[in-house]
Tab-separated table of C-alpha atoms (C1' of nucleotides) in Angstrom:
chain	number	residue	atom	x	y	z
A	1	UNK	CA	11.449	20.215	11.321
A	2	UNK	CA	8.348	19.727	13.221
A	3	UNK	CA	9.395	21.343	16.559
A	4	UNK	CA	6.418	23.353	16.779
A	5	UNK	CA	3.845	20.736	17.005
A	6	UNK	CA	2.399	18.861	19.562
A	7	UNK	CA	4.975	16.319	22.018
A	8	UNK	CA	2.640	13.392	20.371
A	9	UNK	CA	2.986	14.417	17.230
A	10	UNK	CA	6.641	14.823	17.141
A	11	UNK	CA	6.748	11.634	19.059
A	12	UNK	CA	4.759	9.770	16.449
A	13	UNK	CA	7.336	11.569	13.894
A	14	UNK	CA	10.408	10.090	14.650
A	15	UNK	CA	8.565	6.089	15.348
A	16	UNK	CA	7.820	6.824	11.661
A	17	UNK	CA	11.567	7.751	10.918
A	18	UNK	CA	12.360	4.339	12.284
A	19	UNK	CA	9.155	2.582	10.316
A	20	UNK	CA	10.880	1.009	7.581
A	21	UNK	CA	12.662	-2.113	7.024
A	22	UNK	CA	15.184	-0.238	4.985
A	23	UNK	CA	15.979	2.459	7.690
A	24	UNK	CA	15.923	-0.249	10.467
A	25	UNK	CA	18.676	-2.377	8.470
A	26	UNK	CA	20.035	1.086	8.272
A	27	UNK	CA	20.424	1.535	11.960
A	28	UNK	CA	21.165	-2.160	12.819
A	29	UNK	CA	24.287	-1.754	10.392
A	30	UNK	CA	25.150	1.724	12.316
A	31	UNK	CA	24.665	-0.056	16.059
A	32	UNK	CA	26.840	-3.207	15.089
A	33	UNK	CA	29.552	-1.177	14.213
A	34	UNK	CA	32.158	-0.642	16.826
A	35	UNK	CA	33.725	1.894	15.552
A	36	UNK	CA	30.439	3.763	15.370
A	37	UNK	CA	30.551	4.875	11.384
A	38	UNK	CA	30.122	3.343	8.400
A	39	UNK	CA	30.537	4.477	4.674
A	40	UNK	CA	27.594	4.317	2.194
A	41	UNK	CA	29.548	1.912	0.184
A	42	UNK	CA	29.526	-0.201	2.758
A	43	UNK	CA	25.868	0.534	3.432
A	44	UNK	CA	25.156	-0.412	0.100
A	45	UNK	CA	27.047	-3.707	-0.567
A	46	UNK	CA	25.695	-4.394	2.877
A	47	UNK	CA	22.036	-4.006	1.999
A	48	UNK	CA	22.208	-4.575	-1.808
A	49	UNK	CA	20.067	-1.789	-2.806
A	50	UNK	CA	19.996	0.530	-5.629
A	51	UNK	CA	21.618	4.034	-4.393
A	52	UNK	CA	19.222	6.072	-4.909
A	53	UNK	CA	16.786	4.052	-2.845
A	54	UNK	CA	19.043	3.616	-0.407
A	55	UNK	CA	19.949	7.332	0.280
A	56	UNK	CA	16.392	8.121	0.299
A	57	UNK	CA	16.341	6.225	3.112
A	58	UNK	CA	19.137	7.428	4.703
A	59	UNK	CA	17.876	11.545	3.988
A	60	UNK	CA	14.810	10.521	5.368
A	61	UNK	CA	17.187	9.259	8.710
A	62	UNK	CA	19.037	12.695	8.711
A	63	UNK	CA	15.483	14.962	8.810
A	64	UNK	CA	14.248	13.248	11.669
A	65	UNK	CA	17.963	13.739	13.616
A	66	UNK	CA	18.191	9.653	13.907
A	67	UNK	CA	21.742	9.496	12.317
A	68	UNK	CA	24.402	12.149	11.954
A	69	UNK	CA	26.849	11.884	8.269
A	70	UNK	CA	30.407	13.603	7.815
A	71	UNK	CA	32.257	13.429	4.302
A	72	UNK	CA	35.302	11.575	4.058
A	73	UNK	CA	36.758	12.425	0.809
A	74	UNK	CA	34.936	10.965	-2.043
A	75	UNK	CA	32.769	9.081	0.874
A	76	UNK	CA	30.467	9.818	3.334
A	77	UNK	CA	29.895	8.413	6.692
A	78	UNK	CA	26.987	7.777	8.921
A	79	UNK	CA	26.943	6.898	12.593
A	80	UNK	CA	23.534	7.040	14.947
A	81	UNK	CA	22.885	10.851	16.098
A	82	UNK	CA	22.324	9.877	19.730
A	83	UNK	CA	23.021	6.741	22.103
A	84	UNK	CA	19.015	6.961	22.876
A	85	UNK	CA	18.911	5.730	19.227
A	86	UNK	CA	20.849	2.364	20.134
A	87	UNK	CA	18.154	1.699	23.668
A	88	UNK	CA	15.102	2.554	21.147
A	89	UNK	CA	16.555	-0.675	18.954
A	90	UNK	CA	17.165	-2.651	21.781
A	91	UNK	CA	14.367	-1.806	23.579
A	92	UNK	CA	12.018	-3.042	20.604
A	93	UNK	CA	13.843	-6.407	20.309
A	94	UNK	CA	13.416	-6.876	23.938
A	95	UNK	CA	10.093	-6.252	23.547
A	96	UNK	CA	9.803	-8.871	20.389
A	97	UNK	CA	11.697	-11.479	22.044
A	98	UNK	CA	8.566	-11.543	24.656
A	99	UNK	CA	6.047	-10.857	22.669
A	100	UNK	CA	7.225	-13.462	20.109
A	101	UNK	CA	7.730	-16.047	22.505
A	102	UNK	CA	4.588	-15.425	24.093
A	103	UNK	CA	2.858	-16.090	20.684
A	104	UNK	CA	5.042	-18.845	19.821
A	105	UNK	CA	3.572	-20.713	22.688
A	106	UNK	CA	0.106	-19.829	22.098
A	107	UNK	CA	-0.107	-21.178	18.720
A	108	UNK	CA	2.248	-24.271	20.174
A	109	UNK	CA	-0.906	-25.225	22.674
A	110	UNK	CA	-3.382	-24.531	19.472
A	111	UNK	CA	-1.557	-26.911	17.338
A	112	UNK	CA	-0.782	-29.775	20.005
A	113	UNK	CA	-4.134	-30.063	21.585
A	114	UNK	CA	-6.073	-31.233	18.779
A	115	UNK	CA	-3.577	-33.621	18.344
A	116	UNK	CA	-4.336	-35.021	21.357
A	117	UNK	CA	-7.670	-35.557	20.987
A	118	UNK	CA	-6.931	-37.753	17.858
B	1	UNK	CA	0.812	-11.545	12.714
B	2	UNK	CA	4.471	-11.458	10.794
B	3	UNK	CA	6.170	-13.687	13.006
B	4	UNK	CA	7.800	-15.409	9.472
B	5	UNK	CA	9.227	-12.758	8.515
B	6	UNK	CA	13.033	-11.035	8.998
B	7	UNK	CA	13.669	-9.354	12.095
B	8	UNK	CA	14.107	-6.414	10.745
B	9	UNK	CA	11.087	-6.258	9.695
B	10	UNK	CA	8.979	-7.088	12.134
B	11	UNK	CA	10.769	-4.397	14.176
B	12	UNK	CA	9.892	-1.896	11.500
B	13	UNK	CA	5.949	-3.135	11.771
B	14	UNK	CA	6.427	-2.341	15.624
B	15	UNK	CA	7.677	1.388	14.821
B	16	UNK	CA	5.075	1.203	12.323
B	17	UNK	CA	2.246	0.737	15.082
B	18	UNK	CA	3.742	3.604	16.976
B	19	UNK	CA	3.655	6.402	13.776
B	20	UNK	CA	0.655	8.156	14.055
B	21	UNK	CA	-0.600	10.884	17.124
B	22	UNK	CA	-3.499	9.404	17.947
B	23	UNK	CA	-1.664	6.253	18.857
B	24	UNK	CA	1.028	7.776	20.970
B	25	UNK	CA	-1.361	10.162	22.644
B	26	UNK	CA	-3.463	6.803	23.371
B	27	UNK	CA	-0.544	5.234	24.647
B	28	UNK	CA	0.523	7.756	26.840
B	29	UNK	CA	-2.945	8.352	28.640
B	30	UNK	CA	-2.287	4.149	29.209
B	31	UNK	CA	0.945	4.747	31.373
B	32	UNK	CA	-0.148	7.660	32.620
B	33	UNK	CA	-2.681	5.488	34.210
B	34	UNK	CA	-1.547	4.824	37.874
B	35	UNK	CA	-4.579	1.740	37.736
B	36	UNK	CA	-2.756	0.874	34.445
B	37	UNK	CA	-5.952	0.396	32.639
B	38	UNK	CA	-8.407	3.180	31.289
B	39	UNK	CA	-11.489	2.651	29.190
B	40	UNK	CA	-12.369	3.432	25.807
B	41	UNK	CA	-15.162	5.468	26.695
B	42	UNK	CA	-12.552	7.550	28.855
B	43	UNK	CA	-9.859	7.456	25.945
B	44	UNK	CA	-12.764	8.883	23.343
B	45	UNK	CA	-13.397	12.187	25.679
B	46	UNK	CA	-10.033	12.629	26.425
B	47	UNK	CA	-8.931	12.651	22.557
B	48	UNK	CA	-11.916	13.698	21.329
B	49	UNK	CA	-12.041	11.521	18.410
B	50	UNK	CA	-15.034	10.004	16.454
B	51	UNK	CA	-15.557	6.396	17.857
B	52	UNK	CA	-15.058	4.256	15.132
B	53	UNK	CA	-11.360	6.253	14.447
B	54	UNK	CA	-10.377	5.908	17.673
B	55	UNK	CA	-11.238	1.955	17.606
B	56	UNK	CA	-9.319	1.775	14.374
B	57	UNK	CA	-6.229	2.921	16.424
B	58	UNK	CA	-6.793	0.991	18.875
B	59	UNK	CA	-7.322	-1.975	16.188
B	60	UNK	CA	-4.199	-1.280	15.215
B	61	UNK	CA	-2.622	-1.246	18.539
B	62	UNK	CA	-4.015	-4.530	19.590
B	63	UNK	CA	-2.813	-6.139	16.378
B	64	UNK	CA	0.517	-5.809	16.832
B	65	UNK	CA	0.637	-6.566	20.433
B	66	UNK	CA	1.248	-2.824	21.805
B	67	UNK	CA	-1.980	-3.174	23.589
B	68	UNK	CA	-4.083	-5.631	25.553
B	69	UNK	CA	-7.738	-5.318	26.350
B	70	UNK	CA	-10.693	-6.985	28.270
B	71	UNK	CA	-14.320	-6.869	28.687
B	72	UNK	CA	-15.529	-4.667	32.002
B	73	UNK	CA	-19.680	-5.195	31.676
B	74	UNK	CA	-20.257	-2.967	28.800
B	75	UNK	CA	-16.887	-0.855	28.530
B	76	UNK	CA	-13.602	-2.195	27.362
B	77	UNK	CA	-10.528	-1.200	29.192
B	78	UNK	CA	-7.028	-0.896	27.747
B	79	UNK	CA	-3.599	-1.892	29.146
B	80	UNK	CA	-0.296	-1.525	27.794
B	81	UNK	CA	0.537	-5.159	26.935
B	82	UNK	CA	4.223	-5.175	28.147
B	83	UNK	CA	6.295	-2.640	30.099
B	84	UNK	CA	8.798	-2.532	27.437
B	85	UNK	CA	5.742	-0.443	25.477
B	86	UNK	CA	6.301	2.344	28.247
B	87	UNK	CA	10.337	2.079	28.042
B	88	UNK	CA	9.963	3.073	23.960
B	89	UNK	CA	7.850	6.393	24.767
B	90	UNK	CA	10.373	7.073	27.748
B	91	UNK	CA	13.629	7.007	25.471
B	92	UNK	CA	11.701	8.738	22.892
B	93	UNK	CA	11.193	11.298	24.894
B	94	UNK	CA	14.792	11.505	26.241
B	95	UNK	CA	16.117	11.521	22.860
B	96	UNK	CA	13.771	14.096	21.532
B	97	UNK	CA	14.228	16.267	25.100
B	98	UNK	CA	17.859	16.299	23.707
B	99	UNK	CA	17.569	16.827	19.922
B	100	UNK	CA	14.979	19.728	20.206
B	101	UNK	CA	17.187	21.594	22.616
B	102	UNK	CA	20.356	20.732	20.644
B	103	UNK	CA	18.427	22.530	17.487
B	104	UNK	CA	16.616	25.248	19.416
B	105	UNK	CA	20.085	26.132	21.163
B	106	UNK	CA	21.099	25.854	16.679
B	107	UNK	CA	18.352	27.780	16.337
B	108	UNK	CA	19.215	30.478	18.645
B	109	UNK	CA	22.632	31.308	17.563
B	110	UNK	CA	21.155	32.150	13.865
B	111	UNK	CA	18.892	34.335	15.282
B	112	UNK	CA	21.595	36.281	17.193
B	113	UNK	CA	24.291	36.562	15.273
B	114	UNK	CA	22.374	38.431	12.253
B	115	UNK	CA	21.539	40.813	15.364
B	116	UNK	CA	25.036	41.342	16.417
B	117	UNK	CA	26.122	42.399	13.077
B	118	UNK	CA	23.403	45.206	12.836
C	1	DA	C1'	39.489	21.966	-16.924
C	2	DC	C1'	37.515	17.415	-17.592
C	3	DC	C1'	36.070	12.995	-16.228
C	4	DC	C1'	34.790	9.468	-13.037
C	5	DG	C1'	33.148	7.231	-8.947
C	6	DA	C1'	30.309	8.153	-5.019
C	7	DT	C1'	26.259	10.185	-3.080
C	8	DA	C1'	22.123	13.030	-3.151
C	9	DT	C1'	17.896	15.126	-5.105
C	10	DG	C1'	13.568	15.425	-7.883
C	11	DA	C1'	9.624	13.667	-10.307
C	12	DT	C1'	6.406	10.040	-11.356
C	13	DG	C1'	3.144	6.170	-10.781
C	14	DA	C1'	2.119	2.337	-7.477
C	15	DA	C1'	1.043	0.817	-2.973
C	16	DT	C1'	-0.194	1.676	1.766
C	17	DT	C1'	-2.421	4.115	5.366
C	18	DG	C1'	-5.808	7.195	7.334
C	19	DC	C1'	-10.468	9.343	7.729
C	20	DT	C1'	-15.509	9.358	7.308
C	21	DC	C1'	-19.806	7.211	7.340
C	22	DA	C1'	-22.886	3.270	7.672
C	23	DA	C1'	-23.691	-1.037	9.594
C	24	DT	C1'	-22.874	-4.532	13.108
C	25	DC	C1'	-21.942	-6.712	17.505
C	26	DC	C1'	-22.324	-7.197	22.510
C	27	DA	C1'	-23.927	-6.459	27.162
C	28	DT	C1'	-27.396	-4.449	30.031
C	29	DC	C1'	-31.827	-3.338	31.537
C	30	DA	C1'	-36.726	-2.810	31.093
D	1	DT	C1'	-37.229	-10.018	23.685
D	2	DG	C1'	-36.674	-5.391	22.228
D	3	DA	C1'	-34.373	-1.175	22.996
D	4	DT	C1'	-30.259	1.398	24.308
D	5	DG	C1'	-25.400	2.808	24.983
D	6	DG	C1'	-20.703	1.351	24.151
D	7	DA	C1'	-17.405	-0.484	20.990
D	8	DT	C1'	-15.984	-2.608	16.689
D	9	DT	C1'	-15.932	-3.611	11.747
D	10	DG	C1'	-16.230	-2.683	6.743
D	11	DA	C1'	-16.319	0.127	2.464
D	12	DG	C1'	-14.932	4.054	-0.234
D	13	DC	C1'	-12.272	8.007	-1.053
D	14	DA	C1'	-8.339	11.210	0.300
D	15	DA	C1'	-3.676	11.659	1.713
D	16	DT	C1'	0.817	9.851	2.587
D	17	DT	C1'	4.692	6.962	1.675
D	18	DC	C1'	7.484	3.987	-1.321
D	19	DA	C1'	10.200	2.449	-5.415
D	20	DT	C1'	12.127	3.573	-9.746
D	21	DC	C1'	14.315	6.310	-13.027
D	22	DA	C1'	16.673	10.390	-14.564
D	23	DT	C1'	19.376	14.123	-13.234
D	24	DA	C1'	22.463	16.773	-10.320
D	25	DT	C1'	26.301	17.561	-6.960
D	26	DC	C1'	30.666	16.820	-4.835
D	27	DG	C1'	35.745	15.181	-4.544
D	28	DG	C1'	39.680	13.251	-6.428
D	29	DG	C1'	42.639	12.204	-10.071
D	30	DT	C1'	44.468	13.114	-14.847
DNA sequence: ACCCGATATGATGAATTGCTCAATCCATCA
DNA sequence: TGATGGATTGAGCAATTCATCATATCGGGT
């Protein structure tokens, strides 16, 4: 991969792995899962998107070391390469509830003071 | 911002703020910041970027909430907006601390056995 | 061996993002 | 107010990423 680059670089490397709405679906699927694997197939009546597109997505997953697949006869199974993988997710919709909220409220006061002044 | 649409999405717009060097190595010089704020002018001899590039990061940064910023006199400082920000670098780091040793130790072994066999 | 379902890869044009340069804004100080 | 340093914005082109389609691979069953 990209190990001999800069830590920044290889940083901003794998936050563009995760940069898709696709791949975060992807991972969301992979995280809710208790047993910790899931098929393709499942993947793609899951997400409802052509193959091909969808295992673009997932290649793109395996480069960066995100998710880890094993074959399983015809099928093939993904799971998330590393629990840090799981706290990045979490971490981010921590972050969004906050950060959400915080905006939510702002644009609450925006929209409720000039009503006031009516 | 995108606060209408799916969360996966807006997730992926987060990661999407956090894909590029400049904007990690930004980022860290933030938390590395004891005082938790540093200056733009500080940021630009640090990175060594043109100005106006660096200002488009930080554009960037600011849109999507990563970063907040205020007026000192005639210098603009820069704050991670929520500590969550600096919890997403930290597990990246863990995770890639792990992965890159996993595939260097990978790594290794090729290189060896080759020489064994001589 | 052949076929079939499941998954992966490759190539192409379309869309998005990044970089460079010029222009603008904003605060300070003379 | 005019000039100056610090920071941001906007426009145009280059580079990257995405979606789609066609093709290829891999296992399992016949």
């Amino acid at each position: 991969m990209d190990r001999h680059a800069p830590l920044y670089e290889i940083k901003a490397n794998l936050f563009k792995a995760l940069a898709h709405p696709v791949r975060i679906r992807v991972l969301e699927l992979l995280t809710a899962e208790p047993a910790g694997e899931v098929a393709v197939s499942e993947l793609l009546t899951a997400t409802d998107l052509e193959a091909s597109h969808l295992s673009q997505h997932l290649s793109v997953l395996r480069r960066h070391r995100v998710v880890t697949s094993r074959r399983a006869g015809s099928s093939v199974l993904y799971r998330p390469a590393h629990p840090r993988i799981v706290d990045l997710l979490l971490v981010a919709r921590e972050f969004l509830h906050d950060t959400i909220d915080a905006t939510q409220r702002q644009r609450d006061e925006l929209t409720e003071l000039p009503a006031l002044r009516a």
